[in-house]
Amino acid sequence: MSEFLAGIPGPLALIAAAAVLFAESGLVVGVFLPGTGTVLALGLLAGQGVVEVWLAAVCASAATALGCQHSFYRGRRGGLLRRELVKRFGEERLTRLESSLDGRAEVTVAVSQCFAAVRTLVPRLAARTDMTHLRFTLCNLPVAITWATTLVLLGAWSGDAYERVETLAGLAGLPVLAVAAAVALGIWWLRRRNRIRA
């Protein structure tokens, strides 16, 4: 991605990166797009003076957040993704998956921003729960801005170590996922214990 963006002028690089990031978080095809690599590449260009760092951060944050908003909106309307998931998992399993988000949708939405593919699918699944649009935005927007800005700054400061930083950035979400899984497991265990006592 860095080679592709480096070959075009600064304003066009911003537009191309924004298009990729919007599609990566907002469209089903985004599962196959390099979101993290795109933000890091944009930061690398900012570090080389091709674009301003602040502009790259704003562009990446806005494109990612808007993509997630679009994904949530599409989830409210159902459509192709739900039909594909029903075909793959069955109606009963998908309903269980959607209901499992109830009560912890906020944590799931926030953590999902750190992971490729999950970032594309979770807003659509969250839209199928009782989560309101405002709650979704309050959970997603700060994390999307933090995620994009951090990766732009890492890309800008990485210089020759860009490829190493890209690999580490892909792995950085694993501790967050582990903590979120531990919290979810703890909540599940407490609820189960309370049900048994009742």
Coordinates of N, CA and C in Angstrom, one line a residue, residues 82 85-86 88-105 108 125-126 128-130 188 191 195:
R82 N -26.7 -10.2 6.0 CA -27.5 -11.1 6.8 C -27.9 -12.4 6.1
L85 N -24.9 -14.6 6.1 CA -24.6 -15.2 7.4 C -25.6 -16.3 7.7
V86 N -26.9 -16.0 7.4 CA -27.9 -17.0 7.6 C -27.6 -18.3 6.9
R88 N -24.7 -19.3 6.0 CA -23.5 -20.0 6.5 C -23.7 -20.6 7.9
F89 N -24.4 -19.8 8.8 CA -24.5 -20.3 10.2 C -25.9 -20.8 10.5
G90 N -26.9 -20.4 9.7 CA -28.3 -20.8 10.1 C -29.0 -19.7 10.9
E91 N -30.3 -19.6 10.7 CA -31.0 -18.5 11.4 C -30.9 -18.6 12.9
E92 N -31.0 -19.8 13.4 CA -31.0 -19.9 14.9 C -29.6 -19.5 15.5
R93 N -28.5 -20.0 14.9 CA -27.2 -19.6 15.4 C -27.0 -18.1 15.3
L94 N -27.4 -17.5 14.1 CA -27.2 -16.1 13.9 C -28.0 -15.3 15.0
T95 N -29.2 -15.7 15.3 CA -30.0 -15.0 16.3 C -29.3 -15.1 17.6
R96 N -28.8 -16.3 18.0 CA -28.0 -16.4 19.2 C -26.8 -15.5 19.3
L97 N -26.1 -15.4 18.1 CA -24.9 -14.5 18.1 C -25.3 -13.1 18.3
E98 N -26.4 -12.6 17.6 CA -26.9 -11.3 17.8 C -27.4 -11.0 19.2
S99 N -28.1 -12.0 19.8 CA -28.5 -11.8 21.2 C -27.4 -11.8 22.2
S100 N -26.3 -12.5 21.8 CA -25.1 -12.5 22.7 C -24.4 -11.1 22.8
L101 N -24.7 -10.3 21.8 CA -24.1 -8.9 21.9 C -24.9 -8.1 22.8
D102 N -26.1 -8.4 23.1 CA -26.9 -7.6 24.0 C -26.3 -7.6 25.4
G103 N -26.1 -6.4 26.0 CA -25.5 -6.3 27.3 C -24.0 -6.0 27.2
R104 N -23.3 -6.4 26.1 CA -21.9 -6.1 26.0 C -21.6 -5.6 24.6
A105 N -22.6 -5.1 24.0 CA -22.3 -4.5 22.6 C -21.4 -3.4 22.6
T108 N -17.8 -4.7 22.7 CA -17.5 -5.4 21.4 C -17.3 -4.4 20.3
L125 N -23.6 -6.3 12.9 CA -24.2 -7.1 13.9 C -24.8 -6.3 15.1
A126 N -24.1 -5.3 15.5 CA -24.5 -4.4 16.6 C -25.9 -3.7 16.2
R128 N -28.2 -5.0 14.7 CA -29.3 -5.9 14.8 C -29.7 -6.1 16.3
T129 N -29.0 -5.5 17.2 CA -29.3 -5.6 18.6 C -30.2 -4.4 19.0
D130 N -30.4 -4.2 20.3 CA -31.2 -3.1 20.8 C -30.3 -1.8 21.0
W188 N -20.2 -13.3 31.8 CA -21.0 -14.6 31.5 C -21.1 -15.4 32.8
R191 N -23.3 -13.9 35.5 CA -24.7 -14.0 35.2 C -25.2 -15.5 35.4
R195 N -28.1 -16.8 37.9 CA -29.2 -17.6 37.4 C -29.4 -18.9 38.2

